[in-house]
Each structure stands twice: as structure tokens, then as C-alpha cells.
CSV table of C-alpha atoms in Angstrom, one decimal:
chain,number,residue,atom,x,y,z
A,1,MET,CA,279.0,67.1,150.5
A,2,THR,CA,279.5,70.1,148.2
A,3,LYS,CA,277.0,70.4,145.4
A,4,GLN,CA,278.4,70.2,141.9
A,5,PRO,CA,277.5,73.0,139.4
A,6,ASP,CA,275.2,70.7,137.4
A,7,GLU,CA,273.3,69.8,140.6
A,8,GLU,CA,272.9,73.5,141.4
A,9,LEU,CA,271.7,74.1,137.9
A,10,ARG,CA,269.1,71.4,138.1
A,11,GLY,CA,268.0,72.6,141.5
A,12,GLY,CA,267.6,76.1,140.2
A,13,LYS,CA,265.5,74.9,137.3
A,14,MET,CA,263.3,73.0,139.7
A,15,LEU,CA,262.8,76.0,141.9
A,16,GLU,CA,261.9,78.2,138.9
A,17,ALA,CA,259.5,75.5,137.6
A,18,ALA,CA,257.8,75.6,141.0
A,19,ARG,CA,257.4,79.3,140.9
A,20,ARG,CA,256.0,79.2,137.4
A,21,GLU,CA,253.5,76.6,138.5
A,22,LYS,CA,252.4,79.0,141.2
A,23,LEU,CA,252.2,81.7,138.5
A,24,SER,CA,249.8,79.6,136.6
A,25,LYS,CA,247.7,78.9,139.7
A,26,ILE,CA,247.4,82.7,140.4
A,27,ARG,CA,246.1,83.1,136.8
A,28,GLU,CA,243.7,80.2,137.4
A,29,LEU,CA,242.3,82.1,140.4
A,30,GLY,CA,241.5,85.0,138.0
A,31,ILE,CA,244.2,87.3,139.4
A,32,ASP,CA,246.8,89.2,137.4
A,33,PRO,CA,250.1,88.0,138.9
A,34,TRP,CA,251.8,91.3,137.8
A,35,GLY,CA,249.4,93.5,139.8
A,36,GLY,CA,248.5,97.1,139.1
A,37,ARG,CA,247.7,100.3,140.8
A,38,PHE,CA,247.5,100.0,144.6
A,39,ASP,CA,246.4,103.3,146.0
A,40,ASP,CA,246.3,104.6,149.6
A,41,HIS,CA,248.9,102.2,151.0
A,42,MET,CA,251.0,103.6,153.8
A,43,PRO,CA,254.8,103.4,154.1
A,44,ILE,CA,255.8,100.6,156.5
A,45,GLY,CA,257.8,103.1,158.6
A,46,GLN,CA,254.7,105.2,159.0
A,47,ILE,CA,252.6,102.1,159.9
A,48,ARG,CA,255.1,101.1,162.6
A,49,SER,CA,254.8,104.6,164.1
A,50,ARG,CA,251.1,103.9,164.7
A,51,GLU,CA,252.0,101.2,167.3
A,52,GLY,CA,250.8,103.5,170.1
A,53,GLU,CA,247.2,103.4,168.7
A,54,ILE,CA,246.9,99.7,169.6
A,55,VAL,CA,244.5,99.3,172.5
A,56,VAL,CA,244.7,96.3,174.9
A,57,GLU,CA,241.5,95.4,176.7
A,58,PRO,CA,242.0,94.6,180.4
A,59,VAL,CA,241.5,91.0,181.5
A,60,THR,CA,238.5,90.9,183.8
A,61,ASP,CA,238.8,87.2,184.8
A,62,PRO,CA,242.1,86.7,186.6
A,63,GLU,CA,241.8,82.9,186.1
A,64,SER,CA,241.4,83.2,182.3
A,65,ARG,CA,244.3,81.9,180.2
A,66,ARG,CA,243.2,83.7,177.1
A,67,ALA,CA,245.4,86.5,175.8
A,68,PRO,CA,244.0,90.0,176.3
A,69,GLU,CA,241.9,91.4,173.4
A,70,GLN,CA,243.6,93.9,171.2
A,71,HIS,CA,242.2,96.5,168.8
A,72,GLY,CA,244.5,98.4,166.4
A,73,PRO,CA,244.2,100.7,163.4
A,74,LYS,CA,243.3,99.4,160.0
A,75,VAL,CA,246.3,99.7,157.7
A,76,ARG,CA,247.2,99.1,154.1
A,77,ALA,CA,250.7,98.1,153.2
A,78,ALA,CA,252.8,97.0,150.2
A,79,GLY,CA,256.2,95.4,150.1
A,80,ARG,CA,258.5,92.5,149.1
A,81,ILE,CA,258.4,89.2,151.0
A,82,ILE,CA,261.8,88.7,152.6
A,83,LEU,CA,261.0,86.0,155.1
A,84,GLN,CA,258.3,83.4,155.2
A,85,ARG,CA,257.2,80.6,157.6
A,86,LYS,CA,254.2,78.3,157.1
A,87,LYS,CA,252.5,76.5,160.1
A,88,GLY,CA,249.5,74.5,159.0
A,89,LYS,CA,246.7,77.0,158.3
A,90,LEU,CA,248.9,80.0,159.3
A,91,ILE,CA,251.5,81.9,157.3
A,92,PHE,CA,253.9,84.4,158.9
A,93,ALA,CA,255.8,86.6,156.4
A,94,ASP,CA,258.0,89.7,156.7
A,95,ILE,CA,257.6,92.3,154.0
A,96,ARG,CA,259.9,95.3,153.4
A,97,ASP,CA,259.6,98.6,151.6
A,98,TRP,CA,262.1,101.4,151.4
A,99,THR,CA,261.0,102.7,154.8
A,100,GLY,CA,261.1,99.6,156.9
A,101,GLN,CA,260.0,96.0,157.6
A,102,ILE,CA,257.0,94.4,159.3
A,103,GLN,CA,255.5,91.0,159.9
A,104,LEU,CA,252.3,89.7,158.4
A,105,PHE,CA,250.0,87.2,160.0
A,106,ILE,CA,247.9,85.3,157.4
A,107,GLY,CA,245.4,82.9,158.8
A,108,LYS,CA,243.1,80.7,156.6
A,109,ASN,CA,240.1,81.4,158.9
A,110,GLN,CA,240.9,85.2,158.9
A,111,VAL,CA,241.3,85.7,155.1
A,112,GLY,CA,238.9,83.2,153.7
A,113,GLU,CA,239.3,80.4,151.2
A,114,GLU,CA,240.1,82.5,148.1
A,115,ASN,CA,242.7,84.6,149.8
A,116,TRP,CA,244.2,81.5,151.4
A,117,ASP,CA,244.6,79.8,148.0
A,118,LEU,CA,246.4,83.0,146.9
A,119,ALA,CA,248.5,83.0,150.0
A,120,LEU,CA,249.7,79.4,149.2
A,121,CYS,CA,251.2,80.9,146.0
A,122,LEU,CA,253.5,83.2,147.9
A,123,ASP,CA,257.3,82.9,147.5
A,124,LEU,CA,260.3,84.9,148.8
A,125,GLY,CA,260.8,87.9,146.6
A,126,ASP,CA,257.1,88.3,145.7
A,127,ILE,CA,255.6,91.8,146.1
A,128,VAL,CA,252.2,91.9,147.8
A,129,GLY,CA,249.7,94.3,149.2
A,130,VAL,CA,247.6,93.7,152.3
A,131,ASP,CA,244.7,95.2,154.2
A,132,GLY,CA,244.5,94.4,157.9
A,133,GLU,CA,244.7,95.4,161.5
A,134,LEU,CA,247.9,96.4,163.3
A,135,ARG,CA,248.4,94.5,166.5
A,136,ARG,CA,251.0,92.6,168.4
A,137,THR,CA,251.5,88.9,168.5
A,138,LYS,CA,251.7,86.9,171.8
A,139,THR,CA,255.5,87.4,171.7
A,140,GLY,CA,255.0,91.2,171.4
A,141,GLU,CA,256.0,91.5,167.7
A,142,LEU,CA,254.3,94.3,165.8
A,143,THR,CA,252.2,92.6,163.1
A,144,ILE,CA,249.6,93.3,160.4
A,145,PHE,CA,246.8,90.7,160.8
A,146,VAL,CA,245.8,90.3,157.2
A,147,GLU,CA,242.2,90.5,156.2
A,148,ARG,CA,242.7,90.8,152.5
A,149,LEU,CA,245.7,89.9,150.3
A,150,HIS,CA,246.6,91.6,147.0
A,151,TYR,CA,249.1,90.0,144.6
A,152,LEU,CA,251.2,92.8,143.1
A,153,THR,CA,254.2,91.0,141.4
A,154,LYS,CA,255.3,87.4,141.2
A,155,SER,CA,259.1,86.8,141.4
A,156,LEU,CA,260.3,84.1,139.1
A,157,GLU,CA,263.9,84.0,140.3
A,158,THR,CA,265.0,82.5,143.6
A,159,PRO,CA,266.6,85.2,145.8
A,160,PRO,CA,270.2,84.6,147.0
A,161,ALA,CA,270.7,82.2,149.9
A,162,LYS,CA,270.4,83.9,153.3
A,163,HIS,CA,273.9,82.9,154.5
A,164,LYS,CA,275.7,82.5,151.2
A,165,GLY,CA,274.2,85.7,149.8
A,166,LEU,CA,275.8,88.3,147.6
A,167,ASN,CA,279.4,88.2,148.9
A,168,ASP,CA,281.2,88.9,145.6
A,169,PRO,CA,281.6,92.7,145.2
A,170,GLU,CA,281.4,92.6,141.4
A,171,LEU,CA,278.2,90.5,141.6
A,172,ARG,CA,276.7,93.0,144.0
A,173,GLN,CA,277.5,95.9,141.7
A,174,ARG,CA,276.4,94.0,138.6
A,175,MET,CA,273.1,93.0,140.2
A,176,ARG,CA,272.6,96.1,142.3
A,177,TYR,CA,268.9,95.5,142.4
A,178,LEU,CA,269.5,92.3,144.5
A,179,ASP,CA,272.2,94.2,146.5
A,180,LEU,CA,269.6,96.8,147.5
A,181,ILE,CA,267.1,94.2,148.5
A,182,HIS,CA,269.3,91.7,150.4
A,183,SER,CA,272.5,93.4,151.6
A,184,GLU,CA,272.4,95.1,154.9
A,185,GLY,CA,272.6,98.9,154.8
A,186,VAL,CA,272.9,99.3,151.0
A,187,LEU,CA,269.4,100.8,150.4
A,188,ASP,CA,270.0,103.3,153.3
A,189,ARG,CA,273.4,104.2,151.8
A,190,PHE,CA,271.9,105.2,148.5
A,191,LEU,CA,268.9,106.9,150.0
A,192,ASN,CA,271.4,108.9,152.0
A,193,ARG,CA,273.2,109.8,148.8
A,194,THR,CA,270.1,111.4,147.5
A,195,LYS,CA,269.8,113.3,150.8
A,196,ILE,CA,273.4,114.6,150.4
A,197,VAL,CA,272.8,115.7,146.8
A,198,GLN,CA,269.5,117.4,147.7
A,199,SER,CA,271.1,119.1,150.7
A,200,ILE,CA,273.9,120.5,148.4
A,201,ARG,CA,271.3,121.9,146.1
A,202,ASN,CA,269.3,123.4,149.0
A,203,THR,CA,272.4,125.0,150.5
A,204,LEU,CA,273.5,126.5,147.2
A,205,ALA,CA,270.0,127.9,146.6
A,206,SER,CA,270.0,129.4,150.0
A,207,GLU,CA,273.3,131.2,149.1
A,208,GLY,CA,271.8,132.6,145.9
A,209,PHE,CA,273.3,130.2,143.4
A,210,VAL,CA,271.5,129.1,140.3
A,211,GLU,CA,271.8,125.6,138.7
A,212,VAL,CA,272.4,125.2,135.0
A,213,GLU,CA,272.9,122.4,132.6
A,214,GLY,CA,276.0,122.6,130.3
A,215,PRO,CA,276.7,120.5,127.3
A,216,THR,CA,278.0,117.0,127.8
A,217,LEU,CA,279.3,116.8,124.2
A,218,HIS,CA,282.3,119.1,123.7
A,219,ALA,CA,284.1,120.0,120.5
A,220,ILE,CA,287.2,120.6,122.7
A,221,ALA,CA,288.0,118.5,125.7
A,222,GLY,CA,288.9,121.3,128.1
A,223,GLY,CA,288.9,122.3,131.8
A,224,ALA,CA,291.2,119.5,133.0
A,225,ALA,CA,294.2,117.5,132.0
A,226,ALA,CA,292.6,114.2,131.3
A,227,ARG,CA,292.0,111.7,128.5
A,228,PRO,CA,288.5,112.1,127.1
A,229,PHE,CA,286.1,109.6,125.6
A,230,THR,CA,285.7,110.3,121.9
A,231,THR,CA,282.6,109.9,119.8
A,232,HIS,CA,281.5,111.0,116.3
A,233,HIS,CA,278.6,113.1,115.1
A,234,ASN,CA,277.5,111.8,111.7
A,235,THR,CA,275.5,114.8,110.4
A,236,LEU,CA,278.3,117.3,111.1
A,237,ASP,CA,281.0,114.7,110.4
A,238,ILE,CA,283.1,115.9,113.4
A,239,ASP,CA,284.6,114.1,116.4
A,240,LEU,CA,283.2,115.2,119.8
A,241,TYR,CA,284.3,114.5,123.4
A,242,LEU,CA,282.3,113.5,126.4
A,243,ARG,CA,283.1,116.3,128.9
A,244,ILE,CA,286.0,115.9,131.3
A,245,ALA,CA,285.1,119.0,133.3
A,246,LEU,CA,282.3,121.5,133.8
A,247,GLU,CA,284.5,124.6,134.2
A,248,LEU,CA,284.9,126.4,131.0
A,249,HIS,CA,281.2,126.7,130.1
A,250,LEU,CA,280.3,127.8,133.7
A,251,LYS,CA,282.9,130.6,133.5
A,252,ARG,CA,281.4,131.7,130.2
A,253,LEU,CA,278.2,132.2,132.2
A,254,LEU,CA,280.1,134.4,134.7
A,255,VAL,CA,281.1,136.5,131.8
A,256,GLY,CA,277.5,136.6,130.7
A,257,GLY,CA,276.4,138.0,134.1
A,258,ILE,CA,275.2,134.9,136.0
A,259,GLU,CA,277.1,135.8,139.1
A,260,ARG,CA,276.5,132.7,141.2
A,261,VAL,CA,276.2,129.6,139.2
A,262,TYR,CA,276.7,125.8,139.5
A,263,GLU,CA,276.3,122.5,137.8
A,264,LEU,CA,276.0,119.1,139.4
A,265,GLY,CA,276.4,116.4,136.8
A,266,ARG,CA,278.3,113.6,135.2
A,267,VAL,CA,281.8,113.9,133.8
A,268,TYR,CA,283.8,111.3,131.9
A,269,ARG,CA,287.5,110.5,131.9
A,270,ASN,CA,288.9,107.6,129.8
A,271,GLU,CA,291.3,106.6,132.5
A,272,GLY,CA,291.8,103.9,135.2
A,273,ILE,CA,289.5,102.2,137.6
A,274,SER,CA,290.4,101.9,141.3
A,275,PRO,CA,288.8,102.1,144.7
A,276,ARG,CA,288.8,105.9,144.3
A,277,HIS,CA,288.2,106.3,140.5
A,278,ASN,CA,285.4,105.4,138.1
A,279,PRO,CA,285.5,106.6,134.5
A,280,GLU,CA,282.0,108.1,134.9
A,281,PHE,CA,281.5,110.2,138.0
A,282,THR,CA,279.5,113.0,139.5
A,283,MET,CA,281.0,116.4,139.9
A,284,LEU,CA,279.8,119.6,141.5
A,285,GLU,CA,281.3,122.9,140.2
A,286,VAL,CA,280.4,126.2,141.7
A,287,TYR,CA,281.5,129.7,140.6
A,288,GLN,CA,280.9,133.0,142.6
A,289,ALA,CA,281.7,136.4,141.1
A,290,TYR,CA,283.6,138.7,143.4
A,291,GLY,CA,284.7,135.8,145.7
A,292,ASP,CA,288.1,134.0,146.0
A,293,TYR,CA,289.4,130.6,147.2
A,294,ARG,CA,288.8,131.7,150.8
A,295,THR,CA,285.1,132.3,150.0
A,296,MET,CA,285.1,128.8,148.6
A,297,MET,CA,286.6,127.3,151.8
A,298,ASP,CA,283.7,128.7,153.8
A,299,LEU,CA,281.2,127.4,151.2
A,300,THR,CA,282.8,124.0,151.2
A,301,GLU,CA,282.5,123.7,155.0
A,302,LYS,CA,278.9,124.7,154.9
A,303,LEU,CA,278.0,122.3,152.1
A,304,ILE,CA,279.5,119.3,153.9
A,305,VAL,CA,278.2,120.2,157.4
A,306,ASP,CA,274.7,120.7,156.0
A,307,ALA,CA,274.9,117.4,154.1
A,308,ILE,CA,275.8,115.6,157.3
A,309,ASP,CA,272.9,117.2,159.1
A,310,ALA,CA,270.6,116.1,156.2
A,311,THR,CA,271.6,112.5,156.9
A,312,GLY,CA,270.9,112.8,160.6
A,313,GLN,CA,274.5,112.0,161.6
A,314,SER,CA,276.9,113.4,164.1
A,315,MET,CA,279.8,115.5,163.0
A,316,LYS,CA,282.0,112.8,164.4
A,317,MET,CA,281.4,109.7,162.3
A,318,SER,CA,283.0,106.3,161.6
A,319,TRP,CA,284.9,105.5,158.5
A,320,ALA,CA,286.5,102.0,158.3
A,321,ASP,CA,288.1,101.6,161.7
A,322,MET,CA,288.7,105.4,162.1
A,323,THR,CA,286.7,108.4,163.3
A,324,ILE,CA,286.4,111.6,161.2
A,325,ASP,CA,285.5,114.8,162.9
A,326,PHE,CA,283.8,117.2,160.5
A,327,SER,CA,283.2,119.8,163.2
A,328,PRO,CA,284.0,123.2,161.6
A,329,PRO,CA,286.2,125.0,161.1
A,330,PHE,CA,288.4,122.5,159.2
A,331,ASP,CA,292.2,122.7,159.5
A,332,ARG,CA,294.0,125.0,157.0
A,333,LYS,CA,297.6,124.3,156.2
A,334,THR,CA,299.8,125.4,153.3
A,335,TYR,CA,301.2,123.0,150.7
A,336,GLN,CA,304.8,124.1,151.6
A,337,GLU,CA,304.5,123.4,155.3
A,338,LEU,CA,302.8,120.0,154.8
A,339,PHE,CA,305.6,119.1,152.3
A,340,ALA,CA,308.3,119.9,154.9
A,341,GLU,CA,306.4,118.3,157.7
A,342,HIS,CA,306.0,114.9,156.1
A,343,THR,CA,309.2,114.7,154.0
A,344,GLY,CA,311.6,116.5,156.3
A,345,ILE,CA,312.8,118.5,153.3
A,346,ASP,CA,312.5,122.2,152.6
A,347,PRO,CA,310.6,122.3,149.3
A,348,SER,CA,312.6,125.3,148.1
A,349,GLN,CA,315.8,123.3,148.1
A,350,ALA,CA,315.9,121.9,144.5
A,351,ASP,CA,318.7,119.5,144.9
A,352,ALA,CA,317.2,117.9,148.0
A,353,VAL,CA,313.8,117.6,146.4
A,354,ARG,CA,315.2,115.9,143.3
A,355,ALA,CA,317.3,113.6,145.5
A,356,LEU,CA,314.3,112.6,147.5
A,357,ALA,CA,312.3,111.9,144.3
A,358,LYS,CA,315.0,109.6,143.0
A,359,SER,CA,315.2,107.8,146.3
A,360,ILE,CA,311.6,106.9,146.1
A,361,GLY,CA,311.7,105.8,142.5
A,362,LEU,CA,310.4,108.9,140.7
A,363,ASP,CA,311.7,109.9,137.3
A,364,THR,CA,312.9,113.5,137.4
A,365,ALA,CA,314.4,113.8,133.9
A,366,GLY,CA,313.2,116.9,132.0
A,367,LYS,CA,310.6,117.7,134.6
A,368,HIS,CA,310.0,121.1,136.1
A,369,LEU,CA,310.8,121.2,139.8
A,370,ASP,CA,307.2,121.9,140.8
A,371,ILE,CA,306.1,118.8,138.9
A,372,VAL,CA,308.6,116.7,140.8
A,373,LYS,CA,307.5,118.3,144.1
A,374,ASN,CA,303.9,117.5,143.3
A,375,GLU,CA,304.7,113.9,142.5
A,376,ILE,CA,306.5,113.6,145.9
A,377,PHE,CA,303.5,115.3,147.6
A,378,GLU,CA,301.1,112.8,146.0
A,379,ALA,CA,303.4,109.8,147.0
A,380,LYS,CA,304.5,110.9,150.5
A,381,VAL,CA,302.1,113.4,151.9
A,382,GLU,CA,298.5,112.9,150.7
A,383,ASP,CA,298.0,109.5,152.4
A,384,LYS,CA,298.9,111.1,155.7
A,385,LEU,CA,296.3,113.8,155.5
A,386,VAL,CA,293.6,112.4,157.9
A,387,GLY,CA,291.7,115.7,157.8
A,388,PRO,CA,289.4,117.2,157.0
A,389,VAL,CA,292.2,119.7,156.1
A,390,PHE,CA,292.4,122.4,153.4
A,391,VAL,CA,295.7,122.3,151.7
A,392,THR,CA,296.3,125.8,150.4
A,393,ASP,CA,298.7,127.8,148.2
A,394,TYR,CA,300.0,125.3,145.6
A,395,PRO,CA,302.9,125.9,143.2
A,396,ALA,CA,301.5,128.2,140.5
A,397,SER,CA,303.2,126.3,137.6
A,398,ILE,CA,300.9,123.3,138.2
A,399,CYS,CA,297.7,125.4,138.3
A,400,PRO,CA,297.1,127.0,134.9
A,401,LEU,CA,293.5,128.1,135.7
A,402,THR,CA,294.4,129.8,139.0
A,403,LYS,CA,295.2,133.4,140.0
A,404,ARG,CA,298.6,134.0,141.5
A,405,LYS,CA,299.1,135.5,145.0
A,406,ALA,CA,299.6,139.2,144.8
A,407,ASP,CA,302.8,139.1,146.8
A,408,SER,CA,304.2,135.8,145.4
A,409,SER,CA,303.7,135.1,141.7
A,410,ASP,CA,305.0,131.5,142.0
A,411,ILE,CA,302.2,130.6,144.4
A,412,ALA,CA,298.6,130.0,143.2
A,413,GLU,CA,295.5,130.8,145.3
A,414,ARG,CA,294.2,127.2,145.3
A,415,PHE,CA,293.1,124.7,147.9
A,416,GLU,CA,292.4,121.0,147.9
A,417,LEU,CA,290.3,119.5,150.7
A,418,PHE,CA,291.7,116.1,151.9
A,419,VAL,CA,289.9,113.6,154.1
A,420,GLN,CA,291.5,110.2,154.9
A,421,GLY,CA,294.1,110.8,152.2
A,422,MET,CA,291.5,111.5,149.5
A,423,GLU,CA,291.1,114.7,147.6
A,424,VAL,CA,287.4,115.6,148.0
A,425,ALA,CA,287.3,119.2,146.8
A,426,ASN,CA,289.5,121.5,144.7
A,427,ALA,CA,289.1,125.3,144.5
A,428,TYR,CA,290.7,128.4,143.0
A,429,THR,CA,290.7,132.1,142.9
A,430,GLU,CA,289.9,132.0,139.2
A,431,LEU,CA,292.3,133.4,136.7
A,432,ASN,CA,290.6,136.1,134.7
A,433,ASP,CA,293.5,137.7,132.8
A,434,PRO,CA,293.0,136.5,129.2
A,435,ASP,CA,296.5,137.1,128.0
A,436,LEU,CA,298.0,135.1,130.9
A,437,GLN,CA,295.4,132.4,130.5
A,438,GLU,CA,296.3,132.0,126.8
A,439,GLU,CA,300.0,131.8,127.7
A,440,LEU,CA,299.4,129.2,130.4
A,441,PHE,CA,297.2,127.1,128.2
A,442,GLY,CA,299.9,127.0,125.6
A,443,LYS,CA,302.5,125.9,128.2
A,444,GLN,CA,300.1,123.2,129.5
A,445,LEU,CA,299.6,121.7,126.0
A,446,GLU,CA,303.3,121.8,125.0
A,447,GLY,CA,304.6,118.3,124.4
A,448,LEU,CA,301.4,116.5,125.5
A,449,ALA,CA,299.9,113.8,123.2
A,450,GLU,CA,296.5,114.7,121.9
A,451,GLU,CA,294.8,111.8,123.7
A,452,ASP,CA,296.4,112.8,127.1
A,453,SER,CA,294.8,116.2,127.5
A,454,MET,CA,292.7,118.8,125.7
A,455,ALA,CA,292.5,118.3,121.9
A,456,ARG,CA,293.4,121.9,121.3
A,457,MET,CA,293.2,125.3,123.0
A,458,ASP,CA,289.7,126.5,123.6
A,459,ARG,CA,290.1,129.9,121.9
A,460,ASP,CA,286.4,130.8,122.3
A,461,PHE,CA,287.0,130.7,126.1
A,462,ILE,CA,289.9,133.0,125.8
A,463,ARG,CA,287.7,135.3,123.7
A,464,ALA,CA,285.1,135.2,126.4
A,465,LEU,CA,287.7,136.3,129.0
A,466,ARG,CA,288.7,139.2,126.8
A,467,HIS,CA,285.1,140.5,127.2
A,468,GLY,CA,285.7,140.6,130.9
A,469,MET,CA,285.1,137.9,133.6
A,470,PRO,CA,284.7,139.3,137.1
A,471,PRO,CA,287.1,138.2,139.8
A,472,ALA,CA,285.7,134.9,141.1
A,473,GLY,CA,286.1,131.9,143.3
A,474,GLY,CA,285.5,128.5,141.9
A,475,LEU,CA,285.0,125.1,143.6
A,476,GLY,CA,284.8,121.5,142.4
A,477,ILE,CA,283.6,118.6,144.7
A,478,GLY,CA,283.7,115.0,143.8
A,479,ILE,CA,280.3,113.9,144.9
A,480,ASP,CA,281.0,110.1,144.8
A,481,ARG,CA,284.0,110.5,147.1
A,482,LEU,CA,282.0,112.8,149.5
A,483,VAL,CA,279.3,110.1,149.6
A,484,MET,CA,282.0,107.5,150.3
A,485,LEU,CA,283.0,109.4,153.4
A,486,LEU,CA,279.6,110.3,154.7
A,487,THR,CA,278.2,106.8,154.3
A,488,ASN,CA,281.2,104.8,155.5
A,489,SER,CA,281.8,103.2,152.1
A,490,GLN,CA,285.4,101.9,151.5
A,491,THR,CA,285.4,102.1,147.7
A,492,ILE,CA,283.9,104.6,145.2
A,493,ARG,CA,282.1,101.7,143.6
A,494,GLU,CA,280.0,101.3,146.7
A,495,SER,CA,278.8,104.9,146.4
A,496,ILE,CA,277.8,104.7,142.7
A,497,LEU,CA,274.7,102.7,141.9
A,498,PHE,CA,276.0,101.3,138.7
A,499,PRO,CA,279.8,101.6,138.4
A,500,LEU,CA,281.4,100.6,135.1
A,501,LEU,CA,282.0,96.8,134.7
A,502,ARG,CA,283.2,94.5,132.0
A,503,PRO,CA,280.3,93.0,130.0
A,504,GLU,CA,279.1,89.6,131.3
A,505,ALA,CA,280.4,86.6,129.4
A,506,GLU,CA,277.7,85.2,127.2
């Protein structure tokens, strides 16, 4: 018979009351249930690596039914109780930290009366420390035979049921702390995210790049065509924007003589939420003086390959029900050839392009042909790019920050890296002609509502270019999407610790 909500509520209150009763008992024993400093404990993964130090004494009496004597190293561990079984004067419990899991054996005769009284206050979710001897049980399970118990934190909430668990994705994201504790593989995924980010920093440092921190509050929302979040500074009485890109301030630093520079940080776009989009996300932008977009291709490959190595994975890895092969070099194909390959239409044939657009429900009225082509590319080509593949040489008219090819002014020296239909990286040979840049900015802003793009032209950036920015390559990588791919996560919300959610109902 299914429990009614009021029954579940009463049951939850009874469980909480039982935990609070144990909380009082711990205090009566003269012990702080919230613990304190616990020095010299060893990570559980490291404790498990000491299994080879266990010595088993040989049995001298072949008729004896006694188990062989064991002697193991003395260890000190701390972790959260995730399993617990009581058998008379024995308690078996599994504790877990961020390196692994191990069983505890707590016997009344082994720990003494006071420690036993404390052990009877244990609940799932409590955090404990133990001193004991590392041995194996009769069944061969690696176990800490506890000699002394230390209470470090009492858990007053009942953890989710083992089988019912945290199945609702929104609940898992809202209560990420429980997701990390109880959902298989989640903690490892986010620890791998830190390894990926650290690897990126290490690779860039090895290539001579320096990391900087640009402003997150901008007077002008520039560097991308996106809707910004707006805030207000009271003292100056001006509106400001949370940054939508990192680009324009980093390029100012190229002008200033920082020849290899990057920033890895949050950007904000007041736009939709989807499996591939979160309004707050992590972006890497890199700029290299005297490079170009081909320089950035080589760097992108190295960043990704090094990140995979840092997580200890093979270059051939699973993602959903597919396998992605990140073995370098990645494929390189032009925008034009991919358009023709997947639509069957020559992209230079304007009438055919517009006819195709209309046939798939795209509005072409008043739109430049390259805009129409790009909408077709997004609708019909991108999802078919299994990759990793560098899509190169985009139409120049849709790339206002990009240098044109010397032999073809209508083609921009730009690439996007696609993997499983997702854009992961975007790079240019950067435009450093201030007059052309000003002209292109003007065209980009024509007819756009203020909330849809940059509030106004960043004239100080143009002024900076007039002082001379060296020829350069620039690269942007969406870190959350890269983490999705390298940790087999199917939505961007599973690669971000705390994605944006609606507030809980009161």
C-alpha cells in the first residue's frame, strides 16, 4: 500500500526526533556532536593502498578451526557513514571520503563501554573519525577494526532512500550536496572537472601564457552578440552589465604588450536554458600575439588532449551510446564543403540557398544571404558533426571581429570545433585594423534592439586598436561543454555544480 504524504511527513518527523534524541545522548556523554579538528587522518584511498602491509600468521595446528591471526598497520580515518548493520554487540559500517570507501568493525569488547555508548548513537549520514587496525574480515573484506571512535558531525536529516534515491534531475541539482554523496559517479565527475581546469592552466603556463582577471561589470556589453544582465551602481548612478564575453579587455592587454594572455572565468548571458545552455557559464579565452587561427587549432588540440590525460582516460571515450575519438590530429573541414556535403546545395547559389531555407521553415525576408546560410548550417549541418572536427573559413559577414583571408575578402579566418553536434571552441585570426573594426561594429549594431546586443559601440576599444594591436590568434572554449564531453554528461547542468534554478516554493 502506497504511503500518503501525511504519513510520510509523520514518518520523517519521527526519524528526525530519533536523531535529535541521539544528539542529546552524545551531549550527555560529554562529547561535542559537531566535532572539531581531527589531525593526521589518512585519505581512505591511501589506507586501502596499505592492504599489502597486513601480515597473516601461519596456522601451526592443522586441526584448529580458529581463523589465522592477522596484524595490520594502525590507521586513522574520517568519513561519512553510508551503510550500517548492527548485530548484537557488533556494528559494521561503511564510511566514505572523497578518495574511497571502507568498512568499519566496531565491537563492544574492542572499543570499551564509553565508545560503545557513542557507537549506538551512529546514524546514516553521520561523519566520524576512527583509530584502528587495518585487517581483513573472515570474508576477506578490507576493514578497519576500530579501537577508538571520534564523533565529528551528527546528521539531523535522513538521507534519501537507497532505492528511491534522488531520481529527479532538478532535485539532484538543487540539493547537489546530496547528489555528491549518494549518486554514483557524481563526485568523481566534479573532481575530474577540477582536473580538466587545472590541466588547462598547466598547459597554457607551459606555453608561456599568463592568466589575468578582467572586470565582470562592464559599462558596455561587448565582445559578443548576446543579451546582458543589467545592474545599477548607486554611487555613480549608472547602469552596468555583467560581462557577456572576455574578449575586448584581453585584446587591450595585447595592445599593452602582454603577448600571451588568457582568462578563465564566468560570463553571463540573459538568454535561454537548455541541455546545452546555462545563463551563467565558464569560458576560457586565449590570445597569442603573432599567431593566427591555425596556431589556435594546434593549441586547442593540445589543451583537450592534455585534459584527457589529466583525467586518466583513453583518447577513445564513451559519450551516451557513442564513442568519441580525440586522437590528434582532429579533422579540419571548411564551412563551404560541409554545407554542400550535408545539404546537397552549393552555398554560392543564392536562389537555391533561399529556397532551401524556406523549405525548412526559415524566414529569409530582409536577411543577408550569409545569415540565411548560417541559419541553414545551424539547422541542417551542426547536428551531423560527430567530430571532433574543426569547421574553418566562415562567411566574413557573420564574423565582425575576424580578419579576412588575404585572397578572399568574403571569407573569415575563423574556426569552430564541433563534437557530437556541439560547438566547443571558437577561434579567429583577430582583426586588428581599427577602421575596419569600427565599420563592422557599426554594421553589427544596425537595427538591433539595445537589449539584444551591445548597448553601444566600445569606442575605447577602437581607440586601443589605433595604438596598434599585433596580429594575433584568439580562442574561446566553453569549459562546461568540454567537461560534458570528457565526463560523459548528457546535459550542461550535470557539468555545473550549481546551475540556475527557479527558487523553491515557500
